[in-house]
XYZ file of C-alpha atoms in Angstrom:
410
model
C 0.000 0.000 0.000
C 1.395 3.330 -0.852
C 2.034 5.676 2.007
C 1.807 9.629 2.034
C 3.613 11.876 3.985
C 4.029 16.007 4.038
C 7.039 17.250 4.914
C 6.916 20.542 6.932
C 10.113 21.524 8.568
C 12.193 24.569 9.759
C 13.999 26.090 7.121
C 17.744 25.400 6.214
C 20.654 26.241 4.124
C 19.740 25.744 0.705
C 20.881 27.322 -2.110
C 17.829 29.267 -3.944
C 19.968 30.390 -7.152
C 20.854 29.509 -10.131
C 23.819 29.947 -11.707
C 22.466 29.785 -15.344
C 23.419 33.668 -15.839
C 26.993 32.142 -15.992
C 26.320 30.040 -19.163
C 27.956 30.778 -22.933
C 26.436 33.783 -24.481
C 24.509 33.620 -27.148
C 27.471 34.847 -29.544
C 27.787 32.300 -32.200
C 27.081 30.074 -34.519
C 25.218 25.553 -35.231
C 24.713 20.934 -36.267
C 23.895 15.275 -36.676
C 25.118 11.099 -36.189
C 26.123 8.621 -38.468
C 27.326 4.984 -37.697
C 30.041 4.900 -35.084
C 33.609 5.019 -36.147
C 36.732 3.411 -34.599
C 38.390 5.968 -31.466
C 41.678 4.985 -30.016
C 36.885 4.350 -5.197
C 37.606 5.946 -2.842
C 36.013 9.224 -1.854
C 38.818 12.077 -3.158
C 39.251 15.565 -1.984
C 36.387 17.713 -2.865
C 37.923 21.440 -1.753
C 39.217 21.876 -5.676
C 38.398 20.588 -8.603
C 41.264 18.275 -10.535
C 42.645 16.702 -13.888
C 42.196 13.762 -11.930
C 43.013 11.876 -14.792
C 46.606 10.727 -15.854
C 45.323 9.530 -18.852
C 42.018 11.814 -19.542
C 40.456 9.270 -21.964
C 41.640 5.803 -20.194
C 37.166 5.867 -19.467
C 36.540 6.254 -23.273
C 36.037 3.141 -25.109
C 37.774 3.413 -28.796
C 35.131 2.243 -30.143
C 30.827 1.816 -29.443
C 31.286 -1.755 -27.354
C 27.423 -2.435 -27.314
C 24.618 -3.393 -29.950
C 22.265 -0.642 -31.650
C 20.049 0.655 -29.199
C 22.490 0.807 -26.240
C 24.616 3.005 -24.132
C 27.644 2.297 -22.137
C 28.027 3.069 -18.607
C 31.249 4.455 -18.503
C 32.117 3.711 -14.447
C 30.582 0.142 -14.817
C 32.001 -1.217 -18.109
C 28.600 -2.362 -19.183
C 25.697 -2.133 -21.926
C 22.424 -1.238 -21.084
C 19.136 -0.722 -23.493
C 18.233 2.640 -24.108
C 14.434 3.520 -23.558
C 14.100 5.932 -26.196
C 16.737 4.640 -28.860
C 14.808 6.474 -31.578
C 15.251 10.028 -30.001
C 18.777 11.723 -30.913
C 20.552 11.799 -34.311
C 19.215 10.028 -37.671
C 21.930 8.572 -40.120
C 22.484 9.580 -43.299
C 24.905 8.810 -46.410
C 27.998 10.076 -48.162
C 28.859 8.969 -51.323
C 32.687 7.439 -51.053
C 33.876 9.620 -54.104
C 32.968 12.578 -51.740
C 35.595 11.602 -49.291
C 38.676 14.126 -48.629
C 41.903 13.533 -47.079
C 43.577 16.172 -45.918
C 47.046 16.691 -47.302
C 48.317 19.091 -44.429
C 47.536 20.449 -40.805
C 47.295 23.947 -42.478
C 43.844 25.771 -40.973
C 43.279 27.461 -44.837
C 43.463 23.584 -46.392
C 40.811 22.453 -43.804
C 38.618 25.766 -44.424
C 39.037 25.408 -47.864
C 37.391 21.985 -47.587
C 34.875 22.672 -45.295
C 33.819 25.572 -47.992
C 33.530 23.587 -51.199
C 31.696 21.130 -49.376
C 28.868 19.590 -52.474
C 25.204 19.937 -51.314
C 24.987 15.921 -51.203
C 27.500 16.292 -48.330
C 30.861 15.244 -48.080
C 33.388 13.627 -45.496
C 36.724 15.469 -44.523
C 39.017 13.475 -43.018
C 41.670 15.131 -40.987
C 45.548 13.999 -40.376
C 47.413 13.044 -36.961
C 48.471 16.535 -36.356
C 47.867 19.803 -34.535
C 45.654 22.495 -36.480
C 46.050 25.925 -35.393
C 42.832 27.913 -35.971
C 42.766 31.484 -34.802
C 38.694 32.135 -34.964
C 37.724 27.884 -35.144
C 35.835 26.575 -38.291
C 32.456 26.218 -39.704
C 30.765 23.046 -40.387
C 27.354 23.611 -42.640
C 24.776 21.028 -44.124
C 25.438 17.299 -44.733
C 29.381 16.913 -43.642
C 31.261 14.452 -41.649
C 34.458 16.036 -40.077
C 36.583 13.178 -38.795
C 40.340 12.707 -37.192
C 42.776 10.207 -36.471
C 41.387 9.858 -32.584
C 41.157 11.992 -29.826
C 44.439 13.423 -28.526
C 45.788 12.636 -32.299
C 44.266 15.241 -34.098
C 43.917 18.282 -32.180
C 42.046 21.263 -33.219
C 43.626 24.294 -31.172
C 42.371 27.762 -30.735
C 43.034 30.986 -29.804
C 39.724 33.075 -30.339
C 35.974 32.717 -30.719
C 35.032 29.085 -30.631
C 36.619 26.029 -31.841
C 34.067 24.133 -33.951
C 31.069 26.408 -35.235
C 27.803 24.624 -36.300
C 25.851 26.211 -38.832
C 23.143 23.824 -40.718
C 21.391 20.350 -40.375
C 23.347 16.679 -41.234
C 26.229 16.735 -39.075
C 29.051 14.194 -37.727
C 31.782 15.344 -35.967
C 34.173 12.616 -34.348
C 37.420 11.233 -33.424
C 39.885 14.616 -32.558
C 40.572 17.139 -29.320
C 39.441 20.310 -29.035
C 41.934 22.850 -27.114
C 40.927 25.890 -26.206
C 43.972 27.555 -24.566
C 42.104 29.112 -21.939
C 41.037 32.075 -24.413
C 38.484 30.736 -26.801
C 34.386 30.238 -26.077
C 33.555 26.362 -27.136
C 35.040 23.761 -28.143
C 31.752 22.934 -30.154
C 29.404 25.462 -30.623
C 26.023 24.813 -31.983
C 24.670 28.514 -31.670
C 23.343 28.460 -35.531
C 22.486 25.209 -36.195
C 19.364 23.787 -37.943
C 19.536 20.042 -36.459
C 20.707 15.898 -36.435
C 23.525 16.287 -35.142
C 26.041 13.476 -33.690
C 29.207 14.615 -31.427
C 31.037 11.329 -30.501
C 34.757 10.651 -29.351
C 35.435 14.310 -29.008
C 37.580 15.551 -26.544
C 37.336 19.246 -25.237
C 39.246 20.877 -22.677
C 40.344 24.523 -21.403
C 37.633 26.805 -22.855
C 36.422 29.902 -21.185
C 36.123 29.480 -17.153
C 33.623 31.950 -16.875
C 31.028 31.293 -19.469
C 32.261 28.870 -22.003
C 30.978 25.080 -22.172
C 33.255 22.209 -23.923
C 30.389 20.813 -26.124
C 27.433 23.336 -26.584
C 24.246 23.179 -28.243
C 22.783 26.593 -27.183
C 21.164 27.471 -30.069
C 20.004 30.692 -31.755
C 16.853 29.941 -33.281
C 13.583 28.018 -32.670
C 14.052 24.149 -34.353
C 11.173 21.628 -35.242
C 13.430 18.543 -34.650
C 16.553 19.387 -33.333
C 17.598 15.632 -33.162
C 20.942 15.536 -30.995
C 23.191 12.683 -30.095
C 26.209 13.145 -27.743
C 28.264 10.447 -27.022
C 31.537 8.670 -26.162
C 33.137 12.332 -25.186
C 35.173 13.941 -22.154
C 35.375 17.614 -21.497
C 37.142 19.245 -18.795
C 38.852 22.535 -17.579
C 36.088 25.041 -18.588
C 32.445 26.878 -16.997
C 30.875 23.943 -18.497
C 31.470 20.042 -19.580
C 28.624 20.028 -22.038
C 25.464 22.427 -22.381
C 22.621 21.599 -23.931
C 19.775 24.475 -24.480
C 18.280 23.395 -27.464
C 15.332 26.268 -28.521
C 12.504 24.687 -30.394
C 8.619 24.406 -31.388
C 6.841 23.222 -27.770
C 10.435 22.561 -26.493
C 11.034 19.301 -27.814
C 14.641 18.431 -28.645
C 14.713 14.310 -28.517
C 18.233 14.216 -27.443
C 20.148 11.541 -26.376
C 22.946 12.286 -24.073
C 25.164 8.906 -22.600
C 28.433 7.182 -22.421
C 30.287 10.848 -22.136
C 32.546 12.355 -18.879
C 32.734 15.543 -17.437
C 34.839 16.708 -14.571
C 36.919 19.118 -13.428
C 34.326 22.135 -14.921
C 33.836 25.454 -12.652
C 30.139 24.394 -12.755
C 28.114 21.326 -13.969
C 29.416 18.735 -16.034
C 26.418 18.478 -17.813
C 23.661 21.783 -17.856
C 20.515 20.621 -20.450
C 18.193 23.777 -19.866
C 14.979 24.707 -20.952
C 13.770 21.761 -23.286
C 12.455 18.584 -23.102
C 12.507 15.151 -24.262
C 16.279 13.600 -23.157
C 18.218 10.298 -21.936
C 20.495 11.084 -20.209
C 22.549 7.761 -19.508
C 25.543 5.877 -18.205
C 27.596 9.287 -17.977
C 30.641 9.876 -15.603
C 29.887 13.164 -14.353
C 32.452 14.189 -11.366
C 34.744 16.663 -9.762
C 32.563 19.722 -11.402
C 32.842 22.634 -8.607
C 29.234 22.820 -8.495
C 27.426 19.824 -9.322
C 27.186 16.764 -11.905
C 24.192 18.023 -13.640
C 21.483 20.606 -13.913
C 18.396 21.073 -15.692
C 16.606 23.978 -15.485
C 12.761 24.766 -16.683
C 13.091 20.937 -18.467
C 10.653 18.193 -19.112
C 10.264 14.710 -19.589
C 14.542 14.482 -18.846
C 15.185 10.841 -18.079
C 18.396 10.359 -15.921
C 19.235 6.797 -16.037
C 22.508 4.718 -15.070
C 25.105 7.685 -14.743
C 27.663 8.392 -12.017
C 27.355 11.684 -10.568
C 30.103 11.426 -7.964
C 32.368 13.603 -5.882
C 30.948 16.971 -7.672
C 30.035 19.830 -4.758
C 33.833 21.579 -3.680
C 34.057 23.194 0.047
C 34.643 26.328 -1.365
C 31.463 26.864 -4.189
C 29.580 29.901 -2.716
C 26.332 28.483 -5.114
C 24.808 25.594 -3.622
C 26.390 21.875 -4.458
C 24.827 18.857 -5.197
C 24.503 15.578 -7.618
C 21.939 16.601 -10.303
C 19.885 20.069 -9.350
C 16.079 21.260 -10.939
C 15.955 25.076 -11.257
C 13.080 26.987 -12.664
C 9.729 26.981 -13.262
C 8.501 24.050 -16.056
C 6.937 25.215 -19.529
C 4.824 22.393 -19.214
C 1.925 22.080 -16.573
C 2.785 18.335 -15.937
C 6.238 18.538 -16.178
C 8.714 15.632 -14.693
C 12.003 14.451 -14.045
C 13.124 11.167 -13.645
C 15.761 9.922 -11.969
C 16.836 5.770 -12.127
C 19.576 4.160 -11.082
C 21.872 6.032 -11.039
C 24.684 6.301 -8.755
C 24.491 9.932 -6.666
C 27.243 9.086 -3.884
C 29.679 10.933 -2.332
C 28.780 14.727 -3.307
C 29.084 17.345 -1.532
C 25.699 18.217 -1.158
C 22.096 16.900 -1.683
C 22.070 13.606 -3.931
C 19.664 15.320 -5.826
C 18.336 19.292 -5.425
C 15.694 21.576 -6.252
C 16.590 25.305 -6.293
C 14.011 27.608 -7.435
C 11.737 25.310 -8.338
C 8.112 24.822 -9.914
C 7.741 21.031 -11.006
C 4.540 18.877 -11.212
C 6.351 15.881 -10.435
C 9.995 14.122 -9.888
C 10.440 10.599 -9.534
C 13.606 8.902 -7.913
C 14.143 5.235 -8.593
C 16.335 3.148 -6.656
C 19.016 5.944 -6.756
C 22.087 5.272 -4.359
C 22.996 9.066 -2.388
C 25.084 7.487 0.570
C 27.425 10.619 1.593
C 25.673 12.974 -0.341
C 24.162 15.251 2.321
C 23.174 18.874 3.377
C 24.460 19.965 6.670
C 20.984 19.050 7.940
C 21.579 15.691 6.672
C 19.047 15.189 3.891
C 20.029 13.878 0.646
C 17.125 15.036 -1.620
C 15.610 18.247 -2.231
C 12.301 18.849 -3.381
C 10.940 22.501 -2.360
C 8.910 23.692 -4.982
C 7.518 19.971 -6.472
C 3.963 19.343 -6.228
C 3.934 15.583 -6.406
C 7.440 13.285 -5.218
C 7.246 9.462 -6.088
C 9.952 7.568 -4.210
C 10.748 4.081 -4.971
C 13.687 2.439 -2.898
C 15.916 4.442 -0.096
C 16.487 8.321 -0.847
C 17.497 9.076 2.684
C 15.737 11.940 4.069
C 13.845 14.143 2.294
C 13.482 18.114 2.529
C 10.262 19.424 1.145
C 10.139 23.115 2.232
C 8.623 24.994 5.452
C 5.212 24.758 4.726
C 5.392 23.422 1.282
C 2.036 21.315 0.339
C 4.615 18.712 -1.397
C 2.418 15.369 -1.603
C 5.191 12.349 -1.389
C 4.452 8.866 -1.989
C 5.977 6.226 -0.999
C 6.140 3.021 -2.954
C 6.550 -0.285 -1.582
C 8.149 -2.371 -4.392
């Protein structure tokens, strides 16, 4: 029999802002998947963020080790079905005569490329070798851009943002980013029309103060976005990846697993604003802030992902696992969480700041060590209805918040 209990207790330390206002501006320019290609605990320190890493990809298979259909969870070596394996990037073909090898690592040969591009799309295939770029590239309709692997062929540069989307049809996969601490994005989607696929891309040392490693803010409304990121790691800016995907009713079908983010002056992951994601078997950890946030979202499935050690002593914002900020564009709009591993942050498991949420649902989570100073592990001031299935720890609702919480006995 389910069991209902309202939560009415004196109020606490909580952070009650968000830190959105800190996310890449909306300066630049947009973005799709094909079939993927060949890619070559304890609880640590949380007071600063690290390159915990000696080897920053040794978590990154080199190639997709599971069927069609599922993700990898990076921390637990293991495949797992997606629910939604039809959201996300849709393939589509290149002709093999419209396949170009790059003949040096100068940035004019790979622009030139990139320019002459025919409208039935085209592959470029870049060399093991470091490309300079001063203002990054644009990728436009139907192209693959491909390197030898990440940390092989590195794009690096000095001004504006590395990779700059701008149309529908787009692969990009196998090469590093580096953004020398004085560029944007590594991957900026700001003007792109949709289908896009990211996977086996490294980026690292964008902007600390407002620039993401992989972003899909986007300048104009989309019918289907379609977005698939996926076997990357980005570290050492604002943000690991960013996802705030505008479109018709805020629907982006977006799938979102199998990547790493740590080490970020934020969230590893921030997918604001839209709707319709899996987020899954992600190693999100040692992000200042927290793992992941998703503000004013709906229908955002969190499902087998580590969210570990993310929450330093010194963040002046709040800290927790995943957060929900903002008020839902949808009436009956939900998060899920299932799963996943919340352990060891340094904060709440899982937090609302902000909010104004129909519903949240937490699913056989784990959130041992990941605690307020009150000792709760879950937030949920500001949701109307909390399902609970399996041991959350306790459970803050808000002074005198009406916050119906069920129970389920499984």
């Amino acid at each position: 029999m389910n069991k209902f209990y309202f939560l009415i207790i004196p109020f606490f330390l909580l952070s009650c802002g968000s830190v959105s206002s800190k996310s890449p501006l909306p300066q630049e320019k947009g973005a799709v998947e094909s079939t993927t290609a060949d890619q070559t605990d304890s609880k640590d320190d949380l007071d600063q963020p690290k390159n915990s890493l000696k080897d920053p990809y040794e978590n990154i298979p080199r190639q997709n080790p599971c069927k069609e259909g599922e993700f990898y969870r990076l921390k637990t070596k293991e495949c797992i079905a997606l629910k939604n394996p039809k959201w996300g990037f849709v393939d589509f073909n290149i002709s093999d005569k419209n396949i170009y090898y790059m003949q040096s690592c100068d940035e004019s040969e790979l622009e030139n490329l990139l320019e002459n591009i025919p409208p039935e799309g085209g592959k470029i295939v870049m060399k093991e070798c470091t490309i300079e770029t001063n203002e990054g590239v644009t990728v436009k309709d139907n192209t693959i851009l491909e390197g030898a692997g990440m940390g092989k062929t590195i794009l690096s540069n000095h001004k504006s943002s590395a990779v700059k989307l701008e149309g529908k049809n787009i692969v990009l996969r196998n090469f590093t980013v580096e953004g020398n601490h004085d560029s944007l994005n590594g991957i900026s989607a700001y003007r792109m029309k949709g289908n896009v696929l990211a996977e086996f891309i490294e980026a690292r040392n964008f902007d600390a103060a407002q620039g993401a490693g992989i972003s899909f803010l986007t300048k104009d409304y989309l019918a289907e976005p379609r977005v698939t990121i996926r076997f990357c790691v980005s570290y050492g800016q604002l943000l690991g990846i960013d996802v705030k995907i505008r479109n018709f009713y805020s629907r982006s079908k977006a799938l979102i697993y199998s990547n790493e983010a740590y080490d970020n002056n934020n969230y590893g992951l921030d997918f604001s604003q839209t709707a319709d994601a899996e987020i899954a078997g992600n190693y999100f950890h040692d992000n200042r802030v927290a793992g992941a946030k998703s503000p004013s979202a709906h229908n955002v499935l969190y499902r087998y992902n580590d969210i570990n050690y993310n929450g330093a002593s010194d963040s002046t914002e709040g800290k927790a696992g995943v957060v929900y900020t903002g008020y839902s564009y949808f009436y009956f709009g939900f998060i899920t969480l299932e799963n996943n591993d919340l352990s060891n942050n340094g904060g709440l498991a899982f937090a609302c700041w902000n909010a104004n949420l129909y519903k949240v649902i937490l699913k056989n989570n784990i959130v041992a060590g990941s605690v307020d100073s009150n000792g709760y592990s879950i937030g949920v001031d500001g949701v109307k209805k909390v399902e609970v299935y399996g041991d959350h720890g306790k459970i803050w609702a808000g002074e005198g918040n009406s916050t119906e919480i069920i129970y389920h006995q499984d």
